[in-house]
Structure formats: structure tokens, C-alpha cells
Short mmCIF file of C-alpha atoms in Angstrom, two decimals:
data_model
loop_
_atom_site.label_atom_id
_atom_site.label_comp_id
_atom_site.label_asym_id
_atom_site.label_seq_id
_atom_site.Cartn_x
_atom_site.Cartn_y
_atom_site.Cartn_z
CA MET A 1 19.58 -31.12 8.47
CA ASP A 2 17.93 -34.64 9.38
CA LYS A 3 20.78 -37.35 11.61
CA LYS A 4 20.58 -40.85 10.13
CA GLN A 5 22.64 -43.58 12.08
CA ILE A 6 23.38 -46.52 10.32
CA SER A 7 25.28 -49.92 12.39
CA ARG A 8 28.41 -50.83 10.69
CA GLU A 9 26.94 -54.11 9.78
CA GLU A 10 24.24 -52.46 8.04
CA LEU A 11 26.35 -50.60 5.78
CA TYR A 12 28.65 -53.72 4.92
CA GLU A 13 25.70 -55.47 3.69
CA LEU A 14 24.71 -51.94 1.86
CA VAL A 15 28.42 -52.02 0.14
CA TRP A 16 27.85 -55.72 -0.39
CA SER A 17 24.26 -56.05 -1.86
CA LYS A 18 24.84 -52.93 -4.52
CA PRO A 19 27.35 -50.46 -6.17
CA MET A 20 29.09 -47.76 -4.33
CA VAL A 21 27.06 -45.02 -5.99
CA GLN A 22 23.91 -46.17 -5.48
CA VAL A 23 24.95 -46.93 -1.53
CA ALA A 24 25.80 -43.03 -1.96
CA SER A 25 22.95 -42.32 -3.85
CA LEU A 26 20.64 -43.31 -0.73
CA LEU A 27 22.14 -42.02 1.89
CA LYS A 28 22.72 -38.71 0.20
CA VAL A 29 26.37 -38.71 0.72
CA LYS A 30 29.23 -37.93 -2.02
CA ASP A 31 31.18 -41.78 -3.16
CA HIS A 32 34.62 -40.75 -2.26
CA VAL A 33 33.45 -39.53 1.53
CA LEU A 34 31.14 -43.17 1.73
CA ARG A 35 34.92 -44.61 0.61
CA ALA A 36 36.50 -42.46 3.05
CA ILE A 37 33.67 -42.96 6.08
CA CYS A 38 34.15 -47.82 5.11
CA ARG A 39 37.92 -47.35 5.36
CA SER A 40 37.71 -44.80 8.64
CA ASN A 41 35.90 -47.61 10.23
CA THR A 42 37.15 -50.87 8.90
CA ILE A 43 34.77 -51.90 6.19
CA PRO A 44 35.76 -53.79 2.88
CA LEU A 45 34.69 -52.47 0.05
CA PRO A 46 34.44 -54.82 -3.37
CA GLN A 47 37.54 -54.89 -6.09
CA PRO A 48 36.82 -53.41 -9.22
CA GLY A 49 35.00 -55.66 -11.47
CA HIS A 50 33.41 -57.20 -8.85
CA TRP A 51 29.67 -55.90 -10.37
CA SER A 52 30.92 -56.79 -13.42
CA LYS A 53 31.68 -60.69 -12.86
CA LEU A 54 28.48 -61.06 -11.00
CA ARG A 55 26.06 -59.35 -13.92
CA TYR A 56 27.87 -61.88 -16.25
CA GLY A 57 27.37 -64.99 -13.55
CA LYS A 58 30.86 -65.18 -12.29
CA SER A 59 32.14 -66.20 -8.94
CA VAL A 60 33.48 -63.51 -6.37
CA GLU A 61 34.59 -63.35 -3.40
CA ARG A 62 32.72 -61.25 -0.40
CA MET A 63 35.33 -60.19 1.94
CA ASP A 64 34.27 -60.69 5.82
CA LEU A 65 33.92 -58.00 8.17
CA PRO A 66 36.78 -57.79 10.43
CA GLN A 67 36.27 -56.69 14.22
CA HIS A 68 36.64 -53.15 14.59
CA ASP A 69 37.26 -50.96 18.02
CA TYR A 70 34.67 -48.86 17.08
CA ALA A 71 30.90 -50.83 18.09
CA GLY A 72 28.36 -47.81 18.25
CA PRO A 73 26.24 -46.35 14.78
CA ILE A 74 27.54 -44.61 12.12
CA GLU A 75 25.71 -41.07 11.66
CA PHE A 76 24.71 -39.37 8.27
CA PHE A 77 23.40 -35.83 7.61
CA ILE A 78 20.55 -35.82 5.34
CA PRO A 79 19.16 -32.88 3.81
CA GLY A 80 15.58 -32.50 4.37
CA THR A 81 13.21 -30.85 1.65
CA GLY A 82 14.62 -27.91 -0.18
CA GLU A 83 17.73 -27.89 1.90
CA SER A 84 21.27 -28.50 0.10
CA GLN A 85 23.48 -31.11 0.78
CA GLY A 86 25.95 -29.12 3.34
CA PRO A 87 29.72 -31.23 3.11
CA VAL A 88 29.92 -34.47 4.83
CA PHE A 89 33.39 -35.09 6.32
CA LYS A 90 35.03 -38.69 7.73
CA ASP A 91 36.51 -37.27 10.77
CA ASP A 92 36.37 -34.48 13.05
CA HIS A 93 40.05 -33.24 11.77
CA GLN A 94 38.57 -32.61 8.63
CA LYS A 95 35.52 -31.28 9.95
CA ARG A 96 37.79 -28.31 11.86
CA ILE A 97 39.64 -27.53 9.40
CA TYR A 98 36.33 -26.35 7.11
CA GLU A 99 35.09 -24.81 10.51
CA LEU A 100 38.33 -22.96 9.99
CA LYS A 101 38.37 -22.01 6.60
CA HIS A 102 34.54 -20.45 6.90
CA ASP A 103 35.25 -18.91 10.17
CA HIS A 104 34.48 -14.90 9.13
CA THR A 105 36.11 -13.81 12.48
CA LEU A 106 39.68 -15.48 11.59
CA ASN A 107 42.02 -14.08 8.56
CA PHE A 108 43.97 -16.72 6.92
CA LYS A 109 44.46 -14.31 4.17
CA VAL A 110 48.40 -13.39 3.76
CA PRO A 111 48.64 -9.89 2.38
CA VAL A 112 50.66 -9.40 -0.70
CA LYS A 113 52.73 -6.86 1.35
CA LEU A 114 52.35 -6.57 5.95
CA ARG A 115 50.31 -3.10 6.51
CA VAL A 116 49.55 -4.48 9.99
CA ILE A 117 52.70 -5.90 11.49
CA HIS A 118 53.17 -7.95 15.24
CA PRO A 119 55.50 -6.64 17.27
CA LEU A 120 57.23 -10.10 17.63
CA VAL A 121 57.20 -10.39 13.43
CA LYS A 122 59.23 -7.32 13.73
CA ARG A 123 61.49 -7.69 16.26
CA THR A 124 62.02 -11.15 13.88
CA ARG A 125 63.27 -8.69 10.76
CA VAL A 126 65.52 -6.34 12.56
CA VAL A 127 67.30 -8.99 14.34
CA LEU A 128 67.35 -11.43 10.85
CA GLU A 129 68.94 -8.37 9.53
CA GLN A 130 71.60 -7.50 11.34
CA TRP A 131 72.29 -11.00 12.19
CA GLU A 132 72.70 -11.82 8.37
CA HIS A 133 75.21 -8.52 7.69
CA SER A 134 78.16 -10.86 9.34
CA HIS A 135 76.99 -14.75 8.58
CA ASN A 136 76.19 -16.72 5.74
CA PHE A 137 72.73 -18.23 5.56
CA SER A 138 73.08 -21.92 4.63
CA ARG A 139 70.74 -25.37 6.34
CA HIS A 140 73.31 -26.30 9.04
CA ARG A 141 73.17 -22.13 10.15
CA SER A 142 71.12 -20.42 11.55
CA TYR A 143 70.43 -17.14 14.44
CA ASP A 144 71.78 -18.55 17.79
CA GLY A 145 71.59 -15.52 19.73
CA ASP A 146 70.04 -14.54 22.98
CA GLU A 147 67.04 -12.52 21.99
CA ASP A 148 63.66 -14.82 21.58
CA ILE A 149 62.71 -14.17 17.94
CA LEU A 150 60.08 -16.42 16.01
CA PRO A 151 62.01 -19.22 13.83
CA ILE A 152 62.14 -18.22 10.26
CA HIS A 153 65.08 -20.13 8.63
CA THR A 154 65.42 -18.57 4.89
CA GLU A 155 67.88 -17.26 3.22
CA ALA A 156 66.62 -12.64 2.61
CA LYS A 157 64.68 -12.95 -1.11
CA LEU A 158 62.51 -15.82 0.48
CA ARG A 159 62.24 -13.67 4.12
CA PRO A 160 59.68 -11.23 3.23
CA ARG A 161 57.62 -13.93 2.45
CA ALA A 162 57.56 -16.35 5.17
CA LEU A 163 56.91 -13.15 7.42
CA ARG A 164 53.89 -12.29 5.65
CA LEU A 165 53.10 -16.64 6.53
CA ILE A 166 53.38 -16.41 10.44
CA ASN A 167 52.22 -12.68 10.68
CA THR A 168 49.07 -14.37 9.48
CA LEU A 169 49.15 -17.14 11.81
CA ILE A 170 49.95 -14.93 14.72
CA GLY A 171 47.48 -13.00 13.75
CA VAL A 172 44.28 -16.57 13.64
CA VAL A 173 46.14 -17.60 16.99
CA GLU A 174 46.08 -14.34 18.85
CA LYS A 175 42.02 -13.82 17.41
CA MET A 176 41.28 -17.47 19.20
CA GLY A 177 42.29 -16.59 21.91
CA HIS A 178 45.83 -18.19 22.50
CA GLN A 179 49.31 -16.87 22.42
CA LEU A 180 53.45 -17.38 21.27
CA ILE A 181 55.57 -18.58 23.74
CA PHE A 182 59.42 -19.19 24.26
CA GLU A 183 61.14 -21.89 26.57
CA TYR A 184 64.60 -22.56 25.82
CA GLY A 185 65.16 -20.89 23.79
CA ARG A 186 62.22 -22.45 21.21
CA CYS A 187 59.25 -21.17 19.54
CA HIS A 188 55.76 -23.05 20.68
CA VAL A 189 52.01 -21.91 20.16
CA GLN A 190 50.30 -22.14 23.15
CA MET A 191 46.69 -23.60 23.23
CA PHE A 192 44.80 -24.56 26.53
CA GLY A 193 47.56 -24.74 28.59
CA GLN A 194 49.76 -26.76 26.06
CA ASN A 195 52.63 -26.53 24.12
CA VAL A 196 53.98 -27.19 20.34
CA GLU A 197 56.75 -26.04 19.13
CA ILE A 198 57.00 -24.57 15.68
CA HIS A 199 59.45 -23.75 12.59
CA LEU A 200 59.31 -22.32 9.45
CA ARG A 201 62.33 -22.94 6.99
CA GLN A 202 63.65 -22.55 3.47
CA LYS A 203 63.20 -26.31 1.95
CA PHE A 204 66.24 -28.22 0.92
CA ASN A 205 66.78 -31.43 -1.31
CA ARG A 206 68.51 -33.68 -0.17
CA VAL A 207 71.27 -35.28 -3.02
CA ARG A 208 73.27 -38.23 -2.76
CA THR A 209 76.10 -39.01 -4.79
CA LYS A 210 79.44 -40.97 -5.19
CA ASP A 211 82.97 -40.19 -5.89
CA ASN A 212 85.26 -41.46 -8.03
CA ASN A 213 86.05 -44.42 -5.80
CA GLY A 214 82.77 -45.13 -5.27
CA TYR A 215 81.99 -43.78 -1.49
CA GLY A 216 78.66 -42.04 -1.00
CA MET A 217 78.19 -38.56 -0.16
CA GLU A 218 75.48 -36.46 0.50
CA THR A 219 74.72 -32.59 -0.44
CA TRP A 220 71.90 -30.02 0.20
CA VAL A 221 70.57 -28.11 -2.49
CA LYS A 222 68.27 -25.21 -1.29
CA THR A 223 64.53 -24.36 -3.11
CA GLU A 224 62.28 -22.11 -3.51
CA LYS A 225 59.61 -23.34 -1.23
CA LEU A 226 58.92 -23.04 2.30
CA GLU A 227 58.36 -25.98 4.86
CA PHE A 228 56.29 -25.22 8.13
CA MET A 229 56.75 -27.70 10.84
CA LYS A 230 55.28 -27.93 14.14
CA GLY A 231 55.85 -30.78 16.99
CA PRO A 232 59.41 -31.61 18.38
CA SER A 233 61.80 -34.33 16.12
CA TYR A 234 60.13 -37.48 16.70
CA ASP A 235 56.48 -36.21 16.62
CA GLN A 236 56.78 -33.98 13.41
CA LYS A 237 54.14 -32.90 11.63
CA ARG A 238 55.03 -31.10 8.30
CA TRP A 239 53.55 -28.43 5.07
CA MET A 240 55.91 -27.43 2.43
CA ASP A 241 54.73 -25.50 -0.96
CA LYS A 242 53.40 -28.33 -3.51
CA LYS A 243 52.83 -27.59 -7.34
CA THR A 244 49.51 -25.83 -7.16
CA ILE A 245 48.97 -25.58 -3.80
CA PRO A 246 50.86 -22.88 -1.88
CA LEU A 247 51.76 -23.09 1.76
CA GLU A 248 49.37 -20.25 2.69
CA GLU A 249 46.48 -22.49 1.62
CA SER A 250 47.38 -24.73 4.34
CA LEU A 251 47.27 -22.45 7.45
CA PRO A 252 43.53 -23.51 8.58
CA GLU A 253 45.17 -27.07 8.05
CA ILE A 254 48.13 -25.93 10.01
CA VAL A 255 45.88 -24.48 13.51
CA ALA A 256 43.68 -27.15 12.72
CA TRP A 257 46.49 -29.55 13.72
CA ILE A 258 48.21 -27.85 16.18
CA GLU A 259 45.04 -27.41 18.40
CA LYS A 260 44.21 -31.05 18.25
CA THR A 261 47.24 -31.60 19.12
CA CYS A 262 47.29 -29.18 22.13
CA ARG A 263 43.51 -30.59 22.93
CA TYR A 264 44.95 -33.55 22.95
CA TRP A 265 47.67 -33.17 25.28
CA CYS A 266 45.52 -30.72 27.03
CA LYS A 267 43.30 -33.73 27.50
CA LEU A 268 45.92 -36.35 29.03
CA ARG A 269 46.80 -33.72 30.93
CA GLN A 270 43.49 -33.55 32.57
CA GLU A 271 43.28 -37.66 32.78
CA GLN A 272 46.63 -37.77 34.39
CA GLN A 273 45.57 -35.37 36.95
CA LYS A 274 42.89 -36.80 38.40
CA GLU A 275 44.55 -40.23 37.74
CA ARG A 276 47.42 -38.44 40.76
CA HIS A 277 44.26 -37.16 42.71
CA ILE A 278 42.74 -40.33 43.25
CA LYS A 279 46.00 -41.97 43.99
CA GLU A 280 46.67 -39.21 46.85
CA LEU A 281 42.99 -40.23 48.29
CA GLU A 282 44.25 -43.77 47.93
CA LYS A 283 47.22 -43.14 49.95
CA LEU A 284 45.88 -41.05 52.51
CA ARG A 285 43.54 -43.87 52.98
CA GLU A 286 46.08 -46.24 53.32
CA GLU A 287 48.05 -44.18 55.68
CA GLU A 288 44.91 -44.01 57.95
CA ARG A 289 44.66 -47.38 57.42
CA THR A 290 48.25 -47.85 58.72
CA ARG A 291 48.03 -45.46 61.26
CA VAL A 292 44.29 -47.45 62.82
CA LEU A 293 46.75 -50.46 62.86
CA ALA A 294 49.72 -49.09 64.48
CA GLU A 295 47.35 -47.48 67.80
CA ASP A 296 45.55 -50.52 67.80
CA ARG A 297 48.54 -52.63 67.94
CA GLN A 298 49.94 -50.14 70.41
CA GLN A 299 46.72 -50.39 72.40
CA PHE A 300 47.17 -53.93 72.53
CA ASP A 301 50.84 -53.71 73.40
CA GLN A 302 49.56 -51.97 76.16
CA LEU A 303 47.10 -53.67 77.89
CA VAL A 304 49.24 -57.02 77.31
CA ASN A 305 51.65 -55.12 79.46
CA ASP A 306 49.32 -53.87 82.07
CA ALA A 307 47.92 -57.64 82.42
CA MET A 308 51.66 -58.85 83.05
CA ASP A 309 51.93 -55.52 85.69
CA TRP A 310 49.17 -56.00 87.33
CA LYS A 311 49.87 -59.71 87.69
CA LYS A 312 53.24 -58.81 88.77
CA ALA A 313 51.62 -56.50 91.48
CA ASN A 314 49.35 -58.82 93.26
CA LEU A 315 52.48 -61.16 93.08
CA LEU A 316 54.48 -58.36 95.01
CA ARG A 317 51.42 -57.85 97.29
CA ASP A 318 50.77 -61.01 98.90
CA TYR A 319 54.62 -60.84 99.30
CA VAL A 320 54.66 -57.93 101.34
CA ASN A 321 51.83 -58.63 103.23
CA ALA A 322 53.28 -62.06 104.41
CA LEU A 323 56.66 -59.98 104.73
CA GLU A 324 54.59 -57.63 107.83
CA SER A 325 53.53 -60.22 109.25
CA THR A 326 56.60 -61.34 110.50
CA LEU A 327 57.74 -57.59 111.54
CA ASN A 328 56.08 -59.40 114.85
CA SER A 329 58.10 -62.04 115.38
CA ASP A 330 61.96 -62.90 116.47
CA THR A 331 62.44 -64.30 112.62
CA GLY A 332 66.10 -61.47 112.34
CA SER A 333 65.03 -60.50 109.08
CA GLY A 334 65.70 -57.03 109.35
CA ILE A 335 62.57 -56.06 107.78
CA THR A 336 61.37 -52.85 109.04
CA ARG A 337 58.23 -51.04 108.55
CA ALA A 338 60.07 -47.86 106.05
CA TYR A 339 61.02 -50.84 103.73
CA ILE A 340 57.39 -52.33 103.79
CA GLN A 341 56.19 -49.26 103.49
CA TRP A 342 58.84 -48.25 100.45
CA ALA A 343 57.14 -51.04 98.98
CA ARG A 344 53.97 -50.18 99.30
CA GLU A 345 54.21 -47.36 97.04
CA LYS A 346 56.39 -49.66 94.34
CA ILE A 347 53.92 -51.58 93.97
CA LYS A 348 51.25 -49.02 93.36
CA SER A 349 52.69 -47.64 91.31
CA LEU A 350 53.47 -50.68 89.24
CA ASP A 351 49.67 -52.06 89.65
CA PRO A 352 47.78 -50.02 86.36
CA LEU A 353 44.85 -50.42 88.45
CA SER A 354 45.98 -47.96 91.42
CA ARG A 355 48.24 -45.67 89.17
#
């Protein structure tokens, strides 16, 4: 398997120089994959009928290549001689879904009957059976007890299928080395230290009607479909039963989305931790600079004070010497040698050079 790189500008020139089928054959990728790659890299494609107009000499408009955030090369994996062409993915998320589906260590097949029951699934089944004896199922009423159970909200006839589905999901999550936890009464899948809230419920359709007076009203009609939700209400992703694809077949995609979300938050938390560490270091450096400046200012103030005290001490020393010279004269000043001694002690304590 060889890896081929092509720039965004080169791919733009290719898709505008020959039909998409020929470009796909040249790059050895499928037509729809090439279109998806062009969309993800914001490469405009010719409109339908573009090549027919050129063939008959009619004028066509060529759209300019817009700016794009990613400036790196686009990679293609080209099979070598004797190799079969493997799948080509438009992004890493689709590749991860494919890897999970084909991981033989993970069992995504939902059994027809539960044989190996996870303790959490078993406890949930018992609690819900006890709860429904005294409560009627509706869209607006669900189990509100104190016991932590799986977030399954269905009527009794859909519950066995819901339990089988979520039992398989738990098995896959734990096989991958992760777990389910409960916080604040809500169930989360925990991967890489990050939590994603999950719910499994019976799908209700909203029907809007008007009464005889023209006032609008809405009712909720239950269906036989299951709906899986991940994430809180403000950032929610949903999967449900479709006409040809049951919810069970979406399990690899569900796990891939949960894993992608947890990886995103894990990476974000790590970056935030690094930023906090950098800010803490900057704070410590700033505190050290402030301490050094304060210490320097304190030393300078002390120097000024010492200089002033030294100047005062010298002035007082001259004055005391002059007083001492008057002791033997008859000036009647009343100065005694005890006073002179006291004054010299005070000057000594004031002078910073003789302390």
C-alpha cells in the first residue's frame, strides 16, 4: 500500500481539467469518496452538465478556489501490484467506525436473547419491573427512585430489546477498557477520564393540531422505535431505528462518537491544565519579581534612613563636644558629665556606623 500526497491546489486543477470519474480512476479512489474529500477541503466541483457544454463549445464558468484553514497535503493510499484497494475514508471519524466494526475483539452483535447479563442490566430490569407496577408509562414519566439504574425509558414490550442493546454496549465499552458511572443521578460512559451522558428511550412523535376555536395544541404519539442519545440537551447526538437500519447496527457509530467526544474533552482538559501550569509559573515569577523589587525598595529606604541618622549623629556629636568644652567654664549652664555620657550613648545608638 503506497501513500500518495497531493496539494489542495493540484486536486482543484485535476477536478476542473477532467471528469470526476477519470480523476477518481487516476487517484484510485471511489467517486463518492473523492467528492467527500473535495467537500471536506472546500474544493468547488463543476456543476452538472459542465463537460457536455465544453464538448459542444459552450461557455462555462469556473469557480475560484476559496481559502481554507488547512494548508497541508491531502493523502491517498494507493494499492500496489496485486493488492486489493482498501477503503478510503473522508475523515478520521469514519475510519474509526470502520475499525470498530472490524475489530474481532469487540462483539457488537446484539443477541436475540440475553444469556450473559451484566449486573447493572439485571438490576435495571428488576427495578423497572417493580416500578411499573405502580406507575403508568408515558413520555413525561420515568423512574425517579434513589437507586442508580440504566437510563432506559420504554414501555414493557420494548424493554427486553432495549436491555439487550445496552447490555451489548456495556460489554463493548468495558472490553475497550472503559466503564459506566453514575453522577448526580445520571448515567455516563467514562473514557479517558471524561464523561458522556447517555439515554435509551422509546421514540415519541409530536403531532400538532388545532381545536375548533383555532388554538394550537400538540400531542405525543408513541412509536415502536428506539432512540439512543448521547450528551446533555445542549450538545446532543441521536440515533434511532430507521426503515432499513435498526438501532443495533448503529452501535459502532455510537461508540465511535462517544470515544471522539471523550478524546476531545480529554485533550481540551490537558491543554487547559498546561495553560493553568503556565499561568501558575508566571504568577510565581511575578510574585518573585514583586518580592525582589520590594526588598530592593526596603534596602534603599533603609540606606536613606541610615544616611539621615549618620548625619544627625555627626551633628549631635559636634554639639556634645562643644557642650563638654564648657564644663570647666563658669557659664552656669548646669551641664554635668553624667549628661554628657548619656548624650554620647544616645548618639552611639543613633549612628549606624557604631551600632
